[in-house]
Coordinates of C-alpha atoms in Angstrom, one line a residue:
X125 CA -79.0 -112.1 -73.5
X126 CA -78.5 -112.5 -69.7
X127 CA -74.9 -113.3 -68.5
X128 CA -74.3 -116.4 -66.3
X129 CA -71.9 -116.4 -63.4
X130 CA -70.3 -118.8 -61.0
X131 CA -71.0 -117.8 -57.4
X132 CA -69.7 -120.8 -55.4
X133 CA -68.2 -124.2 -55.7
X134 CA -67.6 -127.1 -53.3
X135 CA -66.7 -130.7 -53.5
X136 CA -66.1 -133.7 -51.3
X137 CA -62.6 -135.1 -50.9
X138 CA -62.1 -137.7 -53.6
X139 CA -61.6 -141.3 -52.3
X140 CA -59.7 -144.2 -53.8
X141 CA -61.4 -147.2 -55.2
X142 CA -62.6 -149.3 -52.2
X143 CA -61.1 -146.6 -49.9
X144 CA -62.4 -144.1 -47.4
X145 CA -65.7 -143.5 -49.2
X146 CA -66.5 -147.1 -50.0
X147 CA -69.3 -147.3 -47.5
X148 CA -70.9 -144.0 -48.6
X149 CA -73.8 -144.2 -51.1
X150 CA -73.4 -141.9 -54.2
X151 CA -76.7 -140.2 -53.4
X152 CA -75.4 -139.3 -49.9
X153 CA -72.1 -138.1 -51.5
X154 CA -74.2 -135.9 -53.8
X155 CA -76.2 -134.5 -50.9
X156 CA -73.1 -133.6 -49.1
X157 CA -71.8 -131.6 -52.0
X158 CA -75.2 -129.8 -52.3
X159 CA -75.2 -128.9 -48.7
X160 CA -71.5 -127.9 -48.9
X161 CA -72.0 -125.4 -51.8
X162 CA -75.1 -123.9 -50.2
X163 CA -73.2 -123.4 -46.9
X164 CA -71.0 -121.0 -48.9
X165 CA -74.0 -118.8 -49.7
X166 CA -76.0 -118.9 -46.4
X167 CA -78.2 -116.0 -47.3
X168 CA -79.7 -117.9 -50.3
X169 CA -83.1 -119.3 -49.7
X170 CA -82.9 -122.8 -51.4
X171 CA -86.5 -122.3 -52.6
X172 CA -85.1 -119.7 -54.9
X173 CA -83.2 -122.3 -56.9
X174 CA -84.8 -122.6 -60.3
X175 CA -83.4 -126.0 -61.2
X176 CA -80.7 -128.5 -60.3
X177 CA -78.7 -130.2 -63.1
X178 CA -76.6 -133.1 -61.9
X179 CA -74.0 -135.2 -63.6
X180 CA -73.6 -139.0 -63.3
X181 CA -71.9 -141.4 -65.6
X182 CA -72.7 -144.9 -64.4
X183 CA -76.2 -144.7 -63.0
X184 CA -76.6 -148.4 -62.7
X185 CA -76.8 -148.8 -58.9
X186 CA -77.7 -146.6 -56.0
X187 CA -77.3 -143.6 -58.3
X188 CA -80.1 -144.7 -60.5
X189 CA -83.6 -143.1 -60.7
X190 CA -82.3 -139.5 -61.1
X191 CA -79.6 -139.1 -58.5
X192 CA -79.8 -135.3 -58.8
X193 CA -83.4 -135.3 -57.5
X194 CA -82.3 -137.7 -54.7
X195 CA -79.5 -135.4 -53.7
X196 CA -81.9 -132.5 -53.5
X197 CA -84.3 -134.4 -51.2
X198 CA -81.5 -135.9 -49.1
X199 CA -79.9 -132.5 -48.6
X200 CA -83.2 -131.2 -47.1
X201 CA -84.0 -128.7 -49.8
X202 CA -87.7 -127.9 -50.4
X203 CA -89.5 -130.5 -52.4
X204 CA -90.4 -127.6 -54.8
X205 CA -86.8 -127.6 -56.1
X206 CA -86.7 -129.6 -59.3
X207 CA -83.7 -131.6 -60.5
X208 CA -82.5 -133.6 -63.5
X209 CA -79.5 -135.9 -64.1
X210 CA -77.4 -135.8 -67.2
X211 CA -74.9 -138.3 -68.5
X212 CA -72.0 -137.3 -70.8
X213 CA -69.7 -139.9 -69.1
X214 CA -66.6 -138.2 -67.7
X215 CA -67.9 -134.7 -68.7
X216 CA -71.3 -135.1 -67.0
X217 CA -70.9 -132.4 -64.3
X218 CA -69.2 -129.9 -66.7
X219 CA -72.1 -130.6 -69.1
X220 CA -74.5 -129.9 -66.1
X221 CA -72.8 -126.5 -65.6
X222 CA -73.0 -125.8 -69.3
X223 CA -76.7 -126.6 -69.3
X224 CA -77.3 -124.5 -66.2
X225 CA -75.5 -121.6 -67.7
X226 CA -77.6 -121.7 -70.8
X227 CA -80.8 -121.8 -68.8
X228 CA -79.7 -118.6 -67.0
X229 CA -78.7 -116.9 -70.2
X230 CA -82.0 -117.7 -71.9
X231 CA -84.0 -116.6 -68.9
X232 CA -85.4 -120.0 -68.1
X233 CA -83.9 -119.8 -64.6
X234 CA -82.2 -117.2 -62.5
X235 CA -80.3 -119.5 -60.1
X236 CA -79.2 -123.0 -61.0
X237 CA -77.4 -125.5 -58.9
X238 CA -75.2 -127.9 -60.8
X239 CA -72.8 -130.7 -60.0
X240 CA -72.1 -134.4 -60.2
X241 CA -71.3 -137.6 -58.4
X242 CA -69.7 -141.0 -58.9
X243 CA -69.0 -143.9 -56.6
X244 CA -66.9 -146.2 -58.8
X245 CA -66.4 -148.4 -55.8
X246 CA -70.1 -149.0 -55.5
X247 CA -70.9 -149.4 -59.2
X248 CA -72.6 -152.7 -59.5
X249 CA -72.3 -155.7 -61.7
X250 CA -75.2 -156.1 -64.1
X251 CA -76.8 -158.9 -66.0
X252 CA -78.3 -158.5 -69.4
X253 CA -82.0 -159.4 -69.5
X254 CA -82.6 -162.7 -71.5
X255 CA -84.7 -162.5 -74.6
X256 CA -86.8 -165.4 -73.3
X257 CA -87.9 -166.6 -69.9
X258 CA -85.6 -169.0 -67.9
X259 CA -82.7 -169.6 -70.3
X260 CA -80.8 -172.8 -69.6
X261 CA -77.3 -171.4 -70.1
X262 CA -75.0 -169.3 -67.9
X263 CA -74.9 -165.6 -67.9
X264 CA -72.0 -163.3 -67.1
X265 CA -72.2 -160.4 -64.7
X266 CA -70.6 -157.3 -66.2
X267 CA -68.9 -154.6 -64.1
X268 CA -70.2 -151.0 -64.6
X269 CA -67.2 -149.4 -62.9
X270 CA -65.4 -148.1 -66.1
X271 CA -65.3 -148.5 -69.8
X272 CA -67.3 -150.4 -72.4
X273 CA -69.8 -152.9 -71.3
X274 CA -72.5 -155.0 -73.1
X275 CA -71.0 -153.8 -76.4
X276 CA -73.2 -153.7 -79.5
X277 CA -71.7 -156.2 -81.9
X278 CA -72.3 -153.7 -84.8
X279 CA -69.6 -151.4 -83.3
X280 CA -66.3 -151.5 -85.1
X281 CA -63.6 -153.1 -83.1
X282 CA -61.2 -150.2 -83.3
X283 CA -63.8 -148.0 -81.6
X284 CA -64.3 -150.3 -78.6
X285 CA -60.7 -150.8 -77.5
X286 CA -60.0 -150.2 -73.8
X287 CA -59.4 -146.7 -72.6
X288 CA -55.8 -147.6 -71.9
X289 CA -55.2 -149.1 -75.3
X290 CA -56.7 -146.0 -76.9
X291 CA -54.1 -143.9 -75.0
X292 CA -51.3 -146.2 -75.9
X293 CA -52.3 -145.5 -79.5
X294 CA -52.2 -141.8 -78.7
X295 CA -48.7 -142.1 -77.3
X296 CA -47.5 -143.8 -80.5
X297 CA -49.2 -141.2 -82.7
X298 CA -47.6 -138.2 -80.9
X299 CA -44.4 -139.9 -79.8
X300 CA -44.9 -139.1 -76.1
X301 CA -42.5 -141.1 -74.1
X302 CA -43.0 -143.0 -70.8
X303 CA -40.5 -140.7 -69.2
X304 CA -42.6 -137.6 -70.1
X305 CA -45.7 -139.3 -68.8
X306 CA -44.1 -140.2 -65.5
X307 CA -42.7 -136.7 -65.0
X308 CA -46.2 -135.2 -65.6
X309 CA -47.7 -137.6 -63.1
X310 CA -45.1 -136.9 -60.4
X311 CA -45.7 -133.2 -60.9
X312 CA -49.5 -133.7 -60.4
X313 CA -48.9 -135.5 -57.1
X314 CA -46.4 -132.9 -55.8
X315 CA -48.5 -129.9 -56.8
X316 CA -51.6 -131.4 -55.2
X317 CA -49.8 -132.1 -52.0
X318 CA -48.4 -128.5 -52.0
X319 CA -51.8 -127.0 -52.7
X320 CA -53.4 -128.9 -49.8
X321 CA -50.5 -128.0 -47.4
X322 CA -50.8 -124.3 -48.4
X323 CA -54.6 -124.3 -47.7
X324 CA -55.7 -123.8 -51.3
X325 CA -58.4 -126.5 -51.0
X326 CA -59.5 -125.7 -47.4
X327 CA -62.5 -123.6 -48.4
X328 CA -63.5 -125.8 -51.4
X329 CA -63.6 -129.3 -49.9
X330 CA -66.4 -130.3 -47.5
X331 CA -65.8 -133.3 -45.1
X332 CA -67.8 -136.5 -45.6
X333 CA -69.0 -138.5 -42.5
X334 CA -68.0 -142.1 -43.4
X335 CA -69.3 -144.1 -40.4
X336 CA -71.8 -144.1 -37.5
X337 CA -69.0 -142.8 -35.2
X338 CA -69.0 -139.5 -37.1
X339 CA -65.5 -140.1 -38.6
X340 CA -64.9 -137.3 -41.1
X341 CA -62.9 -137.9 -44.4
X342 CA -61.3 -134.6 -45.2
X343 CA -58.5 -134.8 -47.8
X344 CA -58.1 -136.4 -51.2
X345 CA -56.9 -139.9 -50.7
X346 CA -54.9 -140.7 -53.8
X347 CA -52.1 -138.1 -53.4
X348 CA -48.6 -139.5 -53.1
X349 CA -46.3 -136.9 -51.7
X350 CA -42.7 -137.1 -52.8
X351 CA -43.5 -138.8 -56.1
X352 CA -40.7 -138.8 -58.7
X353 CA -40.5 -139.9 -62.2
X354 CA -37.8 -142.4 -61.1
X355 CA -40.1 -144.0 -58.6
X356 CA -43.0 -144.2 -61.2
X357 CA -40.6 -145.7 -63.7
X358 CA -40.6 -148.9 -61.7
X359 CA -44.3 -149.6 -62.3
X360 CA -45.3 -152.2 -64.9
X361 CA -47.3 -151.2 -68.0
X362 CA -51.0 -151.9 -67.5
X363 CA -52.2 -152.4 -71.1
X364 CA -49.3 -153.6 -73.2
X365 CA -46.3 -155.6 -72.2
X366 CA -44.0 -152.9 -73.7
X367 CA -46.5 -150.0 -73.2
X368 CA -46.0 -146.7 -71.5
X369 CA -49.2 -146.4 -69.5
X370 CA -49.1 -147.5 -65.9
X371 CA -51.2 -147.2 -62.7
X372 CA -48.9 -144.3 -61.9
X373 CA -49.4 -142.1 -64.9
X374 CA -53.2 -142.6 -65.3
X375 CA -56.0 -141.3 -63.1
X376 CA -57.3 -143.8 -60.5
X377 CA -60.8 -145.2 -60.0
X378 CA -62.4 -142.8 -57.5
X379 CA -65.4 -141.8 -55.5
X380 CA -66.6 -138.2 -54.9
X381 CA -69.0 -135.4 -55.7
X382 CA -68.8 -131.8 -56.7
X383 CA -71.2 -128.8 -56.9
X384 CA -71.3 -125.4 -58.6
X385 CA -73.8 -122.6 -58.0
X386 CA -74.6 -120.5 -61.0
X387 CA -76.8 -117.5 -61.3
X388 CA -77.5 -114.3 -63.3
X389 CA -75.9 -111.0 -62.3
X390 CA -79.3 -109.8 -61.1
X391 CA -79.5 -112.8 -58.7
X392 CA -76.6 -111.6 -56.6
X393 CA -78.9 -109.9 -54.0
X394 CA -80.9 -113.1 -53.5
X395 CA -77.8 -115.3 -53.4
X396 CA -76.2 -112.9 -50.9
X397 CA -72.8 -112.9 -52.6
X398 CA -70.9 -111.4 -55.4
X399 CA -70.1 -113.6 -58.4
X400 CA -66.7 -115.1 -58.8
X401 CA -66.4 -115.7 -62.5
X402 CA -68.5 -115.2 -65.7
X403 CA -69.1 -118.2 -68.1
X404 CA -67.6 -116.6 -71.2
X405 CA -67.5 -119.4 -73.6
X406 CA -68.4 -123.1 -74.1
X407 CA -67.2 -125.7 -76.5
X408 CA -68.1 -129.3 -77.4
X409 CA -66.3 -131.6 -79.9
X410 CA -66.3 -135.2 -80.9
X411 CA -64.1 -137.5 -83.1
X412 CA -63.4 -141.2 -83.4
X413 CA -64.2 -143.0 -80.1
X414 CA -60.6 -144.3 -79.6
X415 CA -59.3 -140.7 -80.0
X416 CA -61.2 -139.3 -77.1
X417 CA -58.1 -138.2 -75.2
X418 CA -57.3 -135.7 -77.9
X419 CA -60.8 -134.2 -78.2
X420 CA -60.3 -131.4 -75.6
X421 CA -58.0 -129.6 -78.1
X422 CA -60.8 -128.5 -80.4
X423 CA -63.4 -128.2 -77.6
X424 CA -61.2 -125.6 -75.9
X425 CA -60.4 -123.9 -79.1
X426 CA -64.1 -123.5 -79.8
X427 CA -64.8 -122.2 -76.3
X428 CA -62.1 -119.6 -76.7
X429 CA -63.4 -118.5 -80.0
X430 CA -66.9 -118.0 -78.5
X431 CA -65.4 -116.1 -75.7
X432 CA -63.6 -113.8 -78.2
X433 CA -60.1 -114.5 -76.9
X434 CA -57.1 -116.6 -77.8
X435 CA -54.6 -118.8 -75.9
X436 CA -52.3 -115.9 -75.4
X437 CA -54.9 -114.4 -73.1
X438 CA -55.3 -117.5 -70.9
X439 CA -53.6 -117.5 -67.5
X440 CA -54.9 -120.8 -66.0
X441 CA -56.0 -124.1 -67.4
X442 CA -57.7 -127.0 -65.6
X443 CA -57.4 -130.0 -67.8
X444 CA -58.8 -133.3 -66.4
X445 CA -55.9 -135.7 -66.3
X446 CA -57.5 -138.9 -67.4
X447 CA -54.1 -140.1 -68.6
X448 CA -50.8 -138.2 -68.6
X449 CA -50.3 -139.0 -72.3
X450 CA -53.6 -137.4 -73.4
X451 CA -53.0 -134.4 -71.2
X452 CA -49.5 -133.9 -72.7
X453 CA -50.9 -134.3 -76.2
X454 CA -53.5 -131.6 -75.6
X455 CA -51.0 -129.2 -74.0
X456 CA -48.6 -129.7 -76.9
X457 CA -51.3 -129.1 -79.4
X458 CA -52.4 -125.8 -77.7
X459 CA -48.8 -124.7 -77.6
X460 CA -49.2 -123.2 -74.1
X461 CA -46.9 -122.9 -71.1
X462 CA -47.3 -126.3 -69.3
X463 CA -46.8 -124.4 -66.0
X464 CA -50.3 -122.8 -66.2
X465 CA -51.9 -126.3 -66.5
X466 CA -53.2 -127.9 -63.3
X467 CA -51.0 -125.8 -61.0
X468 CA -52.8 -127.2 -58.0
X469 CA -52.5 -130.8 -59.1
X470 CA -54.8 -132.8 -61.3
X471 CA -56.8 -136.0 -61.5
X472 CA -53.8 -138.3 -61.6
X473 CA -53.3 -137.3 -57.9
X474 CA -56.7 -136.0 -56.8
X475 CA -58.8 -138.7 -58.4
X476 CA -61.3 -138.9 -61.2
X477 CA -64.8 -139.9 -60.0
X478 CA -66.3 -139.7 -63.5
X479 CA -69.5 -137.7 -62.9
X480 CA -67.9 -135.3 -60.5
X481 CA -64.7 -134.3 -62.2
X482 CA -66.1 -131.5 -64.4
X483 CA -67.5 -129.7 -61.5
X484 CA -64.1 -130.1 -59.7
X485 CA -62.1 -128.5 -62.5
X486 CA -64.5 -125.7 -62.9
X487 CA -64.5 -124.8 -59.2
X488 CA -60.7 -125.1 -59.0
X489 CA -60.3 -122.9 -62.1
X490 CA -62.5 -120.2 -60.6
X491 CA -60.5 -120.3 -57.3
X492 CA -57.2 -120.1 -59.1
X493 CA -58.3 -117.0 -61.0
X494 CA -59.6 -115.5 -57.8
X495 CA -56.3 -116.2 -56.0
X496 CA -54.0 -114.9 -58.8
X497 CA -56.1 -112.0 -59.9
X498 CA -55.7 -113.0 -63.5
X499 CA -58.6 -112.7 -65.9
X500 CA -59.1 -115.7 -68.2
X501 CA -59.1 -119.5 -67.6
X502 CA -60.1 -122.7 -69.4
X503 CA -61.6 -125.9 -68.0
X504 CA -61.5 -128.9 -70.3
X505 CA -62.2 -132.6 -70.1
X506 CA -62.0 -135.6 -72.3
X507 CA -64.9 -138.0 -72.5
X508 CA -65.0 -141.6 -73.3
X509 CA -66.4 -142.6 -76.8
X510 CA -64.7 -139.7 -78.5
X511 CA -66.0 -136.5 -76.9
X512 CA -64.8 -133.4 -75.0
X513 CA -66.2 -130.3 -73.3
X514 CA -64.6 -127.0 -72.4
X515 CA -65.6 -123.8 -70.6
X516 CA -63.9 -120.4 -70.5
X517 CA -64.2 -118.4 -67.3
X518 CA -63.6 -114.7 -66.8
X519 CA -62.6 -113.6 -63.3
X520 CA -64.9 -110.9 -62.1
X521 CA -63.7 -110.5 -58.6
X522 CA -61.9 -107.2 -59.3
X523 CA -58.3 -106.3 -59.8
X524 CA -58.0 -108.7 -62.7
X525 CA -54.8 -108.5 -64.9

């Protein structure tokens, strides 16, 4: 079986809902990420790319009709480069990387470009089609930005609670306090700010031109430097009058794109670069839809088992922070040192554009391992409707410890 490797990763800065990227179409965001990752391997002839696998969660507006293929065309790649779009909601771009790595390992492709995009700002309202022509009554436009929509009446009510209510239930189940959640969120903001100031993200993030004047958007928009748990404690609960989840300890609605270039070991000569990390293990898991925030626990455990290592071997974890409470529940269940988790900030600060987040955490994980020289890392993400994905990376840049 051929091994699969991560060669390069890039992403756009993540914008706030109705923020800096509001006027940028998702297919243009995706094309920017594609061009950005290929700029990191300038010796690679794009015609050598065997396939493109792209993640996208909403797909109801300008990102419809296979946004992965649109990104390839808009980025100026040869029309001979194929592309598909996959949807596993929040895990879409990590799923894309998993699919791409399997294609390489089975010999179906030697070089695969993966990634994902989401513009939650530009997600449209939709109308259900009537079951007969010209109905006399009113119809309701439904937002496709986030969460359940046009719910099948056969779904049990406990499955279809809001994402926030589901995580309030998780906080009750594991007795995770509002104070812990706010402390975790403040840490995310301050670590993200420090990472940017130290230049960690400089070679990973590609600017996005946001207007006809050529104005460039260059840094994640949602970071709040100087955040403290005390400041966040002043925010009102968002889902229950007496709840713990607020706008401050949950990830924001966001816009952005990410890309990851994968290849076999033999492809290094054509890519013109050495690999950064080996895809060593993958895991997928599912449970009751309302428990989605806890699903990364077993997904990561399965990925580690397939990699042949345990948590004691892991030096870095990138866990997508959909909510502080679910992140804390996962870290507690793994029994790991919290300091190895999201050491460069997480989605609460950086943002969570659904289809792009998996590629972001995978690229960040590879960069962290490369920077520290440590060997093993885990990227994990919870997914609405009760699922999760995880990938184990092995640093292959030399001098690992």
